[in-house]
Tab-separated table of N, CA and C in Angstrom:
chain	number	residue	atom	x	y	z
A	378	MET	N	0.841	-1.113	0.126
A	378	MET	CA	0.011	-0.033	0.031
A	378	MET	C	0.873	1.226	0.129
A	379	SER	N	2.031	1.132	0.434
A	379	SER	CA	3.118	2.317	0.546
A	379	SER	C	3.459	2.798	-0.842
A	380	ASP	N	3.400	1.917	-1.935
A	380	ASP	CA	3.855	2.177	-3.104
A	380	ASP	C	2.746	2.823	-3.986
A	381	LYS	N	1.444	2.884	-3.595
A	381	LYS	CA	0.476	3.600	-4.185
A	381	LYS	C	0.451	4.788	-3.707
A	382	GLN	N	-0.247	5.961	-4.181
A	382	GLN	CA	-0.433	7.078	-3.527
A	382	GLN	C	-1.691	7.152	-3.010
A	383	LYS	N	-1.832	7.693	-1.888
A	383	LYS	CA	-2.903	7.872	-1.177
A	383	LYS	C	-3.835	8.792	-1.490
A	384	PHE	N	-5.413	8.458	-1.675
A	384	PHE	CA	-6.168	9.425	-2.017
A	384	PHE	C	-6.673	10.328	-1.002
A	385	LYS	N	-6.605	11.712	-1.495
A	385	LYS	CA	-6.806	12.486	-0.198
A	385	LYS	C	-8.314	13.309	-0.615
A	386	ILE	N	-9.251	13.471	0.177
A	386	ILE	CA	-10.296	14.243	-0.040
A	386	ILE	C	-10.163	15.595	0.439
A	387	LYS	N	-10.017	16.727	-0.428
A	387	LYS	CA	-10.001	18.021	-0.117
A	387	LYS	C	-11.435	18.555	0.254
A	388	PRO	N	-11.236	19.513	1.234
A	388	PRO	CA	-12.469	20.061	1.786
A	388	PRO	C	-12.870	21.103	0.542
A	389	PHE	N	-14.464	21.372	0.642
A	389	PHE	CA	-14.694	22.568	-0.172
A	389	PHE	C	-14.089	23.904	0.214
A	390	ARG	N	-14.075	24.481	-1.198
A	390	ARG	CA	-13.609	25.885	-0.814
A	390	ARG	C	-14.710	26.760	0.062
A	391	THR	N	-13.944	27.396	0.797
A	391	THR	CA	-14.991	28.522	1.611
A	391	THR	C	-15.591	29.653	0.577
A	392	PHE	N	-16.911	29.965	0.654
A	392	PHE	CA	-17.115	30.938	-0.119
A	392	PHE	C	-16.877	32.341	0.546
A	393	VAL	N	-16.110	33.176	-0.422
A	393	VAL	CA	-15.632	34.359	-0.070
A	393	VAL	C	-16.497	35.414	-0.649
A	394	GLN	N	-16.974	36.324	0.105
A	394	GLN	CA	-17.968	37.245	-0.190
A	394	GLN	C	-16.814	38.499	-0.769
A	395	MET	N	-17.388	38.820	-2.186
A	395	MET	CA	-16.492	40.134	-2.756
A	395	MET	C	-16.694	41.281	-1.995
A	396	ASP	N	-15.418	41.924	-1.660
A	396	ASP	CA	-15.646	43.150	-1.114
A	396	ASP	C	-15.773	44.619	-1.924
A	397	ALA	N	-16.059	45.753	-1.548
A	397	ALA	CA	-16.433	46.660	-2.375
A	397	ALA	C	-15.278	47.249	-3.138
A	398	THR	N	-14.081	46.976	-2.995
A	398	THR	CA	-13.028	47.492	-3.745
A	398	THR	C	-12.818	46.579	-5.171
A	399	GLY	N	-13.143	45.398	-4.718
A	399	GLY	CA	-13.030	44.300	-6.017
A	399	GLY	C	-14.179	44.384	-6.756
A	400	ALA	N	-15.692	44.857	-6.215
A	400	ALA	CA	-16.768	45.115	-7.072
A	400	ALA	C	-16.343	46.114	-7.922
A	401	ASP	N	-15.794	47.355	-7.160
A	401	ASP	CA	-15.379	48.292	-8.130
A	401	ASP	C	-14.608	48.409	-9.272
A	402	GLN	N	-13.397	47.404	-8.992
A	402	GLN	CA	-12.558	47.049	-9.862
A	402	GLN	C	-13.202	46.430	-11.094
A	403	ILE	N	-14.043	45.437	-10.884
A	403	ILE	CA	-14.595	44.658	-11.700
A	403	ILE	C	-15.434	45.514	-12.721
A	404	TRP	N	-16.526	46.405	-11.782
A	404	TRP	CA	-17.144	47.446	-12.731
A	404	TRP	C	-16.282	48.333	-13.563
A	405	SER	N	-15.334	48.829	-13.017
A	405	SER	CA	-14.544	49.699	-13.727
A	405	SER	C	-14.089	48.961	-15.328
A	406	SER	N	-13.739	47.704	-15.151
A	406	SER	CA	-13.339	47.032	-16.471
A	406	SER	C	-14.453	46.747	-17.375
A	407	LEU	N	-15.741	46.648	-16.769
A	407	LEU	CA	-17.118	46.482	-17.444
A	407	LEU	C	-17.346	47.791	-18.088
A	408	GLY	N	-17.217	48.931	-17.217
A	408	GLY	CA	-17.632	50.420	-17.878
A	408	GLY	C	-16.841	50.530	-18.945
A	409	ASP	N	-15.464	50.272	-18.840
A	409	ASP	CA	-14.389	50.384	-19.738
A	409	ASP	C	-14.890	49.647	-21.140
A	410	ALA	N	-15.335	48.681	-20.985
A	410	ALA	CA	-15.747	47.406	-21.956
A	410	ALA	C	-17.106	48.102	-22.593
A	411	ILE	N	-17.877	48.866	-22.043
A	411	ILE	CA	-19.422	49.551	-22.428
A	411	ILE	C	-18.651	50.836	-23.418
A	412	ASP	N	-17.751	51.615	-22.926
A	412	ASP	CA	-16.955	52.584	-23.565
A	412	ASP	C	-16.514	51.943	-24.951
A	413	GLU	N	-15.683	50.924	-24.841
A	413	GLU	CA	-15.286	50.666	-26.234
A	413	GLU	C	-16.250	49.885	-27.414
A	414	ILE	N	-17.557	49.483	-26.551
A	414	ILE	CA	-18.600	48.883	-27.401
A	414	ILE	C	-19.259	50.061	-28.183
A	415	HIS	N	-19.200	51.060	-27.292
A	415	HIS	CA	-19.977	52.403	-27.882
A	415	HIS	C	-19.077	53.019	-28.775
A	416	HIS	N	-17.743	53.093	-28.691
A	416	HIS	CA	-17.061	53.591	-29.766
A	416	HIS	C	-16.537	52.520	-30.714
A	417	ARG	N	-17.031	51.447	-30.983
A	417	ARG	CA	-17.020	50.276	-31.895
A	417	ARG	C	-15.698	49.723	-32.046
A	418	ASN	N	-15.183	49.608	-30.774
A	418	ASN	CA	-13.628	48.971	-30.911
A	418	ASN	C	-14.094	47.586	-29.996
A	419	ALA	N	-15.114	46.989	-30.211
A	419	ALA	CA	-15.302	45.664	-29.576
A	419	ALA	C	-14.648	44.500	-29.950
A	420	SER	N	-13.855	44.516	-30.968
A	420	SER	CA	-13.225	43.288	-31.578
A	420	SER	C	-12.181	42.922	-30.543
A	421	SER	N	-11.588	43.756	-29.846
A	421	SER	CA	-10.462	43.301	-28.849
A	421	SER	C	-11.153	42.718	-27.690
A	422	LEU	N	-12.392	42.914	-27.104
A	422	LEU	CA	-12.870	42.457	-25.934
A	422	LEU	C	-13.316	41.181	-25.999
A	423	SER	N	-13.084	40.534	-24.743
A	423	SER	CA	-13.468	38.979	-24.585
A	423	SER	C	-14.831	39.123	-23.727
A	424	PHE	N	-15.927	38.523	-24.674
A	424	PHE	CA	-17.291	38.776	-24.059
A	424	PHE	C	-17.647	37.633	-23.177
A	425	GLU	N	-16.686	36.585	-23.281
A	425	GLU	CA	-16.852	35.544	-22.351
A	425	GLU	C	-16.485	36.243	-20.834
A	426	GLU	N	-15.285	36.572	-20.889
A	426	GLU	CA	-14.744	37.313	-19.511
A	426	GLU	C	-15.730	38.367	-18.928
A	427	LEU	N	-16.149	39.328	-19.991
A	427	LEU	CA	-17.159	40.387	-19.367
A	427	LEU	C	-18.378	39.633	-18.957
A	428	TYR	N	-18.876	38.630	-19.532
A	428	TYR	CA	-20.101	37.997	-19.102
A	428	TYR	C	-19.799	37.419	-17.692
A	429	ARG	N	-18.603	36.714	-17.477
A	429	ARG	CA	-18.318	36.216	-16.204
A	429	ARG	C	-18.071	37.335	-15.220
A	430	ASN	N	-17.504	38.429	-15.499
A	430	ASN	CA	-17.329	39.251	-14.588
A	430	ASN	C	-18.559	40.191	-14.153
A	431	ALA	N	-19.958	40.149	-14.913
A	431	ALA	CA	-21.040	40.690	-14.724
A	431	ALA	C	-21.697	39.651	-13.652
A	432	TYR	N	-21.527	38.506	-14.164
A	432	TYR	CA	-22.250	37.399	-13.590
A	432	TYR	C	-21.642	37.215	-11.953
A	433	ASN	N	-20.355	37.538	-11.874
A	433	ASN	CA	-19.737	37.398	-10.361
A	433	ASN	C	-20.186	38.516	-9.504
A	434	LEU	N	-20.460	39.863	-10.235
A	434	LEU	CA	-20.986	41.055	-9.687
A	434	LEU	C	-22.403	40.675	-9.010
A	435	VAL	N	-23.110	40.218	-9.960
A	435	VAL	CA	-24.531	39.917	-9.492
A	435	VAL	C	-24.668	38.950	-8.371
A	436	LEU	N	-23.776	37.785	-8.650
A	436	LEU	CA	-23.767	36.774	-7.657
A	436	LEU	C	-23.340	37.287	-6.298
A	437	HIS	N	-22.459	38.003	-6.251
A	437	HIS	CA	-21.867	38.523	-5.031
A	437	HIS	C	-22.686	39.704	-4.530
A	438	LYS	N	-23.848	39.930	-4.828
A	438	LYS	CA	-24.926	40.739	-4.425
A	438	LYS	C	-24.492	42.428	-4.684
A	439	HIS	N	-23.711	42.809	-6.070
A	439	HIS	CA	-23.348	43.820	-6.317
A	439	HIS	C	-24.040	44.033	-7.726
A	440	GLY	N	-25.438	43.824	-7.663
A	440	GLY	CA	-26.139	44.004	-8.797
A	440	GLY	C	-26.700	45.486	-9.044
A	441	ASP	N	-26.824	46.074	-7.790
A	441	ASP	CA	-27.253	47.455	-7.904
A	441	ASP	C	-26.065	48.646	-8.477
A	442	LEU	N	-24.677	47.957	-7.922
A	442	LEU	CA	-23.676	48.899	-8.477
A	442	LEU	C	-23.555	48.440	-10.074
A	443	LEU	N	-23.790	47.455	-10.308
A	443	LEU	CA	-23.819	47.064	-11.918
A	443	LEU	C	-25.072	47.779	-12.857
A	444	TYR	N	-26.190	47.928	-12.161
A	444	TYR	CA	-27.254	48.376	-12.962
A	444	TYR	C	-27.239	49.675	-12.900
A	445	SER	N	-26.758	50.307	-11.884
A	445	SER	CA	-26.792	51.970	-11.963
A	445	SER	C	-25.538	52.246	-12.634
A	446	GLY	N	-24.600	51.572	-12.337
A	446	GLY	CA	-23.303	51.966	-13.405
A	446	GLY	C	-23.673	51.851	-14.711
A	447	VAL	N	-24.339	50.827	-15.204
A	447	VAL	CA	-24.459	50.851	-16.504
A	447	VAL	C	-25.233	51.989	-17.094
A	448	SER	N	-26.445	52.140	-16.343
A	448	SER	CA	-27.506	53.340	-16.625
A	448	SER	C	-26.837	54.669	-16.598
A	449	ASP	N	-25.796	54.711	-15.760
A	449	ASP	CA	-25.055	56.048	-15.644
A	449	ASP	C	-24.072	56.227	-17.128
A	450	ARG	N	-23.396	55.013	-17.441
A	450	ARG	CA	-22.507	55.145	-18.479
A	450	ARG	C	-23.184	55.288	-19.810
A	451	LEU	N	-24.715	54.726	-19.981
A	451	LEU	CA	-25.411	54.757	-21.058
A	451	LEU	C	-25.876	56.146	-21.129
A	452	ALA	N	-26.355	56.820	-20.087
A	452	ALA	CA	-26.659	58.173	-20.066
A	452	ALA	C	-25.532	59.193	-20.448
A	453	THR	N	-24.411	58.999	-20.073
A	453	THR	CA	-23.184	59.619	-20.475
A	453	THR	C	-23.036	59.705	-21.757
A	454	HIS	N	-22.886	58.690	-22.563
A	454	HIS	CA	-22.673	58.199	-23.798
A	454	HIS	C	-23.969	59.102	-24.749
A	455	LEU	N	-25.302	58.962	-24.233
A	455	LEU	CA	-26.296	59.854	-24.863
A	455	LEU	C	-26.363	60.970	-24.656
A	456	LEU	N	-25.814	61.522	-23.806
A	456	LEU	CA	-25.579	62.953	-23.715
A	456	LEU	C	-24.659	63.631	-24.662
A	457	GLU	N	-23.419	62.914	-25.016
A	457	GLU	CA	-22.808	63.210	-25.958
A	457	GLU	C	-23.282	62.930	-27.526
A	458	THR	N	-24.191	61.971	-27.516
A	458	THR	CA	-25.053	62.152	-28.764
A	458	THR	C	-25.962	63.126	-28.925
A	459	VAL	N	-26.452	63.425	-27.882
A	459	VAL	CA	-27.548	64.599	-27.895
A	459	VAL	C	-26.833	65.918	-28.364
A	460	GLN	N	-25.731	66.106	-27.504
A	460	GLN	CA	-24.870	67.381	-28.058
A	460	GLN	C	-24.605	67.536	-29.434
A	461	ARG	N	-24.026	66.473	-29.937
A	461	ARG	CA	-23.793	66.407	-31.407
A	461	ARG	C	-25.068	66.481	-32.335
A	462	LEU	N	-25.874	65.864	-31.946
A	462	LEU	CA	-27.269	66.151	-32.611
A	462	LEU	C	-27.871	67.475	-32.669
A	463	ALA	N	-27.780	68.147	-31.670
A	463	ALA	CA	-28.304	69.457	-31.351
A	463	ALA	C	-27.766	70.446	-32.203
A	464	ASP	N	-26.593	70.295	-32.820
A	464	ASP	CA	-25.658	71.213	-33.441
A	464	ASP	C	-25.564	71.000	-34.957
A	465	ILE	N	-26.438	70.098	-35.424
A	465	ILE	CA	-26.326	69.554	-36.774
A	465	ILE	C	-27.301	70.262	-37.425
A	466	PRO	N	-27.126	70.791	-38.644
A	466	PRO	CA	-27.930	71.580	-39.272
A	466	PRO	C	-29.033	70.693	-39.736
A	467	ASP	N	-30.435	71.359	-40.052
A	467	ASP	CA	-31.500	70.634	-40.280
A	467	ASP	C	-31.504	69.618	-41.841
A	468	SER	N	-30.558	70.152	-42.580
A	468	SER	CA	-30.221	69.352	-44.016
A	468	SER	C	-29.942	67.982	-43.665
A	469	SER	N	-29.238	67.637	-42.749
A	469	SER	CA	-28.737	66.331	-42.392
A	469	SER	C	-29.244	65.726	-41.216
A	470	LEU	N	-30.137	66.398	-40.309
A	470	LEU	CA	-30.497	65.945	-39.201
A	470	LEU	C	-31.185	64.804	-39.127
A	471	LEU	N	-31.994	64.413	-40.214
A	471	LEU	CA	-32.581	63.004	-40.208
A	471	LEU	C	-31.684	62.081	-40.398
A	472	GLU	N	-30.863	62.199	-41.312
A	472	GLU	CA	-29.829	61.171	-41.410
A	472	GLU	C	-29.026	60.731	-40.330
A	473	GLU	N	-28.466	61.984	-39.513
A	473	GLU	CA	-27.838	61.742	-38.257
A	473	GLU	C	-28.664	60.928	-37.268
A	474	MET	N	-29.829	61.403	-37.145
A	474	MET	CA	-30.951	60.779	-36.014
A	474	MET	C	-31.133	59.221	-36.317
A	475	ALA	N	-31.111	59.046	-37.699
A	475	ALA	CA	-31.479	57.705	-37.948
A	475	ALA	C	-30.161	56.864	-37.760
A	476	HIS	N	-28.952	57.311	-37.972
A	476	HIS	CA	-27.793	56.642	-37.798
A	476	HIS	C	-27.478	56.602	-36.374
A	477	ALA	N	-27.746	57.465	-35.488
A	477	ALA	CA	-27.543	57.356	-33.954
A	477	ALA	C	-28.269	56.411	-33.445
A	478	TRP	N	-29.683	56.354	-34.001
A	478	TRP	CA	-30.786	55.491	-33.389
A	478	TRP	C	-30.042	53.861	-33.806
A	479	SER	N	-29.591	53.735	-35.086
A	479	SER	CA	-29.319	52.452	-35.498
A	479	SER	C	-27.973	52.084	-34.612
A	480	GLU	N	-26.971	53.085	-34.477
A	480	GLU	CA	-25.798	52.434	-33.748
A	480	GLU	C	-26.171	52.226	-32.203
A	481	HIS	N	-27.130	52.876	-31.784
A	481	HIS	CA	-27.438	52.729	-30.247
A	481	HIS	C	-27.934	51.125	-29.939
A	482	ARG	N	-28.822	50.935	-31.025
A	482	ARG	CA	-29.588	49.796	-30.714
A	482	ARG	C	-28.603	48.444	-31.002
A	483	ILE	N	-27.487	48.806	-31.858
A	483	ILE	CA	-26.347	47.615	-31.887
A	483	ILE	C	-25.481	47.746	-30.858
A	484	THR	N	-25.187	48.893	-30.051
A	484	THR	CA	-24.546	48.770	-28.693
A	484	THR	C	-25.211	48.283	-27.750
A	485	MET	N	-26.706	48.325	-27.572
A	485	MET	CA	-27.527	48.016	-26.703
A	485	MET	C	-27.675	46.490	-26.645
A	486	VAL	N	-27.502	45.804	-28.026
A	486	VAL	CA	-27.678	44.289	-28.125
A	486	VAL	C	-26.210	43.962	-27.600
A	487	MET	N	-24.995	44.562	-27.889
A	487	MET	CA	-24.034	43.796	-27.239
A	487	MET	C	-23.915	43.926	-25.773
A	488	VAL	N	-24.415	45.274	-25.291
A	488	VAL	CA	-24.440	45.164	-23.827
A	488	VAL	C	-25.379	44.485	-23.237
A	489	ARG	N	-26.635	43.909	-23.771
A	489	ARG	CA	-27.389	43.161	-23.249
A	489	ARG	C	-26.954	41.796	-23.302
A	490	ASP	N	-26.238	41.201	-24.087
A	490	ASP	CA	-25.527	40.075	-24.248
A	490	ASP	C	-24.532	39.662	-22.946
A	491	ILE	N	-23.833	40.928	-22.607
A	491	ILE	CA	-22.810	40.631	-21.746
A	491	ILE	C	-23.644	40.716	-20.310
A	492	LEU	N	-24.698	41.497	-20.213
A	492	LEU	CA	-25.574	41.433	-18.995
A	492	LEU	C	-26.908	40.581	-19.012
A	493	MET	N	-26.558	39.542	-19.632
A	493	MET	CA	-27.778	38.416	-19.877
A	493	MET	C	-28.096	38.038	-18.239
A	494	TYR	N	-27.065	37.580	-17.493
A	494	TYR	CA	-27.274	37.088	-16.186
A	494	TYR	C	-28.138	37.863	-15.395
A	495	MET	N	-27.708	39.220	-15.245
A	495	MET	CA	-28.202	40.120	-14.611
A	495	MET	C	-29.905	40.335	-15.091
A	496	ASP	N	-30.166	40.443	-16.365
A	496	ASP	CA	-31.432	40.431	-16.760
A	496	ASP	C	-32.370	39.342	-16.386
A	497	ARG	N	-31.637	38.066	-16.245
A	497	ARG	CA	-32.359	36.912	-15.805
A	497	ARG	C	-32.614	36.876	-14.408
A	498	THR	N	-31.790	37.296	-13.489
A	498	THR	CA	-32.102	37.397	-11.993
A	498	THR	C	-32.429	38.660	-11.389
A	499	TYR	N	-31.276	39.574	-11.431
A	499	TYR	CA	-31.368	40.745	-10.465
A	499	TYR	C	-32.522	41.667	-10.954
A	500	VAL	N	-32.727	41.645	-12.403
A	500	VAL	CA	-33.800	42.748	-12.787
A	500	VAL	C	-35.303	42.360	-12.347
A	501	PRO	N	-35.461	41.022	-12.756
A	501	PRO	CA	-36.770	40.472	-12.236
A	501	PRO	C	-37.181	40.814	-10.702
A	502	GLN	N	-36.080	40.478	-9.816
A	502	GLN	CA	-36.102	40.464	-8.656
A	502	GLN	C	-36.309	41.929	-7.836
A	503	ASN	N	-35.701	42.836	-8.458
A	503	ASN	CA	-35.983	44.101	-8.070
A	503	ASN	C	-36.591	45.059	-8.910
A	504	ARG	N	-37.470	44.491	-9.711
A	504	ARG	CA	-38.243	45.048	-10.607
A	504	ARG	C	-37.598	46.218	-11.227
A	505	ARG	N	-36.722	46.066	-11.881
A	505	ARG	CA	-36.045	46.975	-13.087
A	505	ARG	C	-36.294	46.695	-14.264
A	506	ARG	N	-36.194	47.944	-15.289
A	506	ARG	CA	-36.135	47.504	-16.561
A	506	ARG	C	-34.943	46.610	-17.177
A	507	PRO	N	-35.263	45.588	-17.999
A	507	PRO	CA	-34.205	44.871	-18.561
A	507	PRO	C	-33.062	45.761	-19.309
A	508	VAL	N	-31.881	45.574	-19.485
A	508	VAL	CA	-30.979	46.283	-20.049
A	508	VAL	C	-31.606	46.800	-21.221
A	509	TYR	N	-31.766	45.977	-22.304
A	509	TYR	CA	-31.992	46.610	-23.733
A	509	TYR	C	-33.038	47.517	-23.582
A	510	GLU	N	-34.310	47.263	-22.702
A	510	GLU	CA	-35.403	48.363	-22.494
A	510	GLU	C	-34.879	49.480	-21.994
A	511	LEU	N	-33.934	49.632	-21.090
A	511	LEU	CA	-33.372	50.435	-20.435
A	511	LEU	C	-32.566	51.443	-21.280
A	512	GLY	N	-31.993	50.776	-22.143
A	512	GLY	CA	-31.070	51.571	-23.211
A	512	GLY	C	-32.095	52.306	-24.185
A	513	LEU	N	-33.240	51.754	-24.440
A	513	LEU	CA	-34.092	52.300	-25.422
A	513	LEU	C	-34.798	53.504	-24.714
A	514	HIS	N	-35.215	53.265	-23.472
A	514	HIS	CA	-35.735	54.353	-22.453
A	514	HIS	C	-34.837	55.611	-22.447
A	515	LEU	N	-33.542	55.234	-22.362
A	515	LEU	CA	-32.777	56.395	-21.963
A	515	LEU	C	-32.578	57.029	-23.378
A	516	PHE	N	-32.462	56.414	-24.403
A	516	PHE	CA	-32.359	57.205	-25.881
A	516	PHE	C	-33.907	58.072	-25.838
A	517	ARG	N	-34.674	57.625	-25.580
A	517	ARG	CA	-36.035	58.347	-25.707
A	517	ARG	C	-35.846	59.437	-24.863
A	518	THR	N	-35.588	59.362	-23.583
A	518	THR	CA	-35.345	60.601	-22.704
A	518	THR	C	-34.424	61.521	-22.847
A	519	THR	N	-33.272	60.958	-23.009
A	519	THR	CA	-32.333	61.766	-23.405
A	519	THR	C	-32.160	62.364	-24.609
A	520	VAL	N	-32.215	61.566	-25.604
A	520	VAL	CA	-31.895	62.094	-27.092
A	520	VAL	C	-33.166	62.669	-27.763
A	521	TRP	N	-34.187	61.729	-27.945
A	521	TRP	CA	-35.385	62.110	-28.670
A	521	TRP	C	-36.306	63.482	-28.026
A	522	GLU	N	-36.314	63.370	-26.613
A	522	GLU	CA	-37.132	64.368	-25.688
A	522	GLU	C	-36.248	65.745	-25.711
A	523	HIS	N	-35.172	65.986	-26.154
A	523	HIS	CA	-34.201	66.957	-25.972
A	523	HIS	C	-34.718	68.148	-26.863
A	524	PRO	N	-35.018	69.325	-26.024
A	524	PRO	CA	-35.732	70.437	-26.787
A	524	PRO	C	-35.069	70.899	-28.003
A	525	ARG	N	-33.705	70.462	-28.456
A	525	ARG	CA	-33.113	71.100	-29.547
A	525	ARG	C	-33.112	69.851	-30.793
A	526	VAL	N	-33.877	68.909	-30.309
A	526	VAL	CA	-33.754	67.799	-31.468
A	526	VAL	C	-35.273	67.244	-31.753
A	527	GLN	N	-36.092	67.277	-30.959
A	527	GLN	CA	-37.432	66.492	-31.044
A	527	GLN	C	-38.468	67.641	-31.988
A	528	PRO	N	-38.308	68.770	-31.644
A	528	PRO	CA	-39.177	69.546	-32.411
A	528	PRO	C	-38.754	69.630	-34.076
A	529	ARG	N	-37.485	69.819	-34.008
A	529	ARG	CA	-36.836	69.745	-35.429
A	529	ARG	C	-37.029	68.565	-36.079
A	530	VAL	N	-36.743	67.394	-35.622
A	530	VAL	CA	-37.160	66.300	-36.214
A	530	VAL	C	-38.586	66.077	-36.692
A	531	THR	N	-39.276	66.333	-35.690
A	531	THR	CA	-40.770	66.199	-35.969
A	531	THR	C	-41.245	67.218	-37.259
A	532	GLN	N	-40.710	68.400	-37.241
A	532	GLN	CA	-41.151	69.381	-38.071
A	532	GLN	C	-40.479	68.693	-39.571
A	533	LEU	N	-39.284	68.412	-39.604
A	533	LEU	CA	-38.805	67.874	-40.725
A	533	LEU	C	-39.573	66.499	-41.456
A	534	LEU	N	-39.946	65.781	-40.434
A	534	LEU	CA	-40.811	64.457	-40.800
A	534	LEU	C	-42.223	65.231	-41.175
A	535	LEU	N	-42.861	65.851	-40.745
A	535	LEU	CA	-44.025	66.497	-41.294
A	535	LEU	C	-44.203	67.229	-42.564
A	536	ASP	N	-42.845	68.183	-42.754
A	536	ASP	CA	-42.474	68.548	-44.059
A	536	ASP	C	-42.373	67.591	-45.229
A	537	ALA	N	-41.665	66.508	-44.663
A	537	ALA	CA	-41.563	65.424	-45.882
A	537	ALA	C	-42.816	64.830	-46.056
A	538	VAL	N	-43.560	64.589	-45.252
A	538	VAL	CA	-45.021	63.921	-45.562
A	538	VAL	C	-45.709	65.127	-46.233
A	539	ALA	N	-45.993	66.241	-45.927
A	539	ALA	CA	-46.709	67.188	-46.989
A	539	ALA	C	-46.229	67.435	-48.122
A	540	SER	N	-44.938	67.284	-48.176
A	540	SER	CA	-44.568	67.284	-49.707
A	540	SER	C	-44.652	66.075	-50.405
A	541	GLU	N	-44.600	65.000	-50.051
A	541	GLU	CA	-45.223	63.802	-50.538
A	541	GLU	C	-46.528	63.716	-50.730
A	542	ARG	N	-47.368	64.389	-50.006
A	542	ARG	CA	-49.016	64.527	-50.298
A	542	ARG	C	-48.995	65.432	-51.422
A	543	ALA	N	-48.247	66.481	-51.589
A	543	ALA	CA	-48.240	67.539	-52.578
A	543	ALA	C	-48.105	67.157	-53.938
A	544	GLY	N	-47.421	65.810	-54.002
A	544	GLY	CA	-46.812	65.224	-55.361
A	544	GLY	C	-45.594	65.332	-55.514
A	545	LEU	N	-44.756	66.026	-54.642
A	545	LEU	CA	-43.252	66.190	-54.845
A	545	LEU	C	-42.505	64.852	-54.225
A	546	LEU	N	-41.631	64.176	-54.988
A	546	LEU	CA	-40.969	62.985	-54.590
A	546	LEU	C	-40.064	63.396	-53.366
A	547	THR	N	-39.777	62.491	-52.345
A	547	THR	CA	-38.974	62.690	-51.360
A	547	THR	C	-37.856	62.057	-51.754
A	548	ASP	N	-36.518	62.355	-51.039
A	548	ASP	CA	-35.305	61.928	-51.381
A	548	ASP	C	-35.262	60.252	-51.348
A	549	ASP	N	-35.710	59.957	-49.874
A	549	ASP	CA	-35.296	58.681	-49.333
A	549	ASP	C	-36.603	58.357	-48.340
A	550	ARG	N	-37.311	57.304	-48.870
A	550	ARG	CA	-38.511	56.973	-47.826
A	550	ARG	C	-38.031	56.267	-46.803
A	551	THR	N	-36.840	55.368	-46.988
A	551	THR	CA	-36.253	54.531	-45.889
A	551	THR	C	-35.885	55.479	-44.678
A	552	LEU	N	-35.364	56.694	-44.957
A	552	LEU	CA	-34.835	57.409	-44.049
A	552	LEU	C	-36.193	58.049	-43.238
A	553	LEU	N	-37.375	58.229	-43.771
A	553	LEU	CA	-38.340	58.480	-43.172
A	553	LEU	C	-38.807	57.413	-42.272
A	554	LYS	N	-38.928	56.246	-42.683
A	554	LYS	CA	-39.290	55.028	-42.195
A	554	LYS	C	-38.172	54.870	-40.695
A	555	GLN	N	-37.129	54.802	-41.047
A	555	GLN	CA	-36.186	54.782	-39.895
A	555	GLN	C	-36.449	55.912	-38.745
A	556	ASN	N	-36.770	57.072	-39.127
A	556	ASN	CA	-37.082	57.840	-38.130
A	556	ASN	C	-38.246	57.766	-37.355
A	557	ILE	N	-39.265	57.348	-38.132
A	557	ILE	CA	-40.608	57.227	-37.478
A	557	ILE	C	-40.570	56.058	-36.678
A	558	SER	N	-39.897	54.752	-37.144
A	558	SER	CA	-39.990	53.953	-36.287
A	558	SER	C	-39.232	53.949	-34.825
A	559	MET	N	-38.787	54.896	-34.422
A	559	MET	CA	-38.219	55.033	-33.182
A	559	MET	C	-39.002	55.172	-32.384
């Protein structure tokens, strides 16, 4: 029996609660990843690692930090977007608005994929909006309802419909559909 190795049973690892500094570090990396996604530099990101980090934050009861951080980060990016849109001349506002809406939806799909575990556990337990719906809601309240954007876009759409009814051909119907579908 001495020739053979003895079989040892190792005890279970003890559950170690994540401290606030560890949670802040993980959130910082997730926040930076959201910035990269927003700036279309997502090719260098490991979505598996980001999902695992979000999973660990929710698992260790830091879901509120994650949810409020994502909401704040998205709002910051949307404020940048609305400032850019507010300064665009009317001639290209519809194109830029449709582009901003399309880019935001793509961003939200990627962010939703990272935060899928939070959507399944934290969101229903705390009666919050799912991440994708949160992003759409923030776009509506931050960008669409901005006083220098909504009235101008609405007027441009109404003018395009009026000219179409008057028999004039509009430049691009798909552009109108994209803006109306918001």
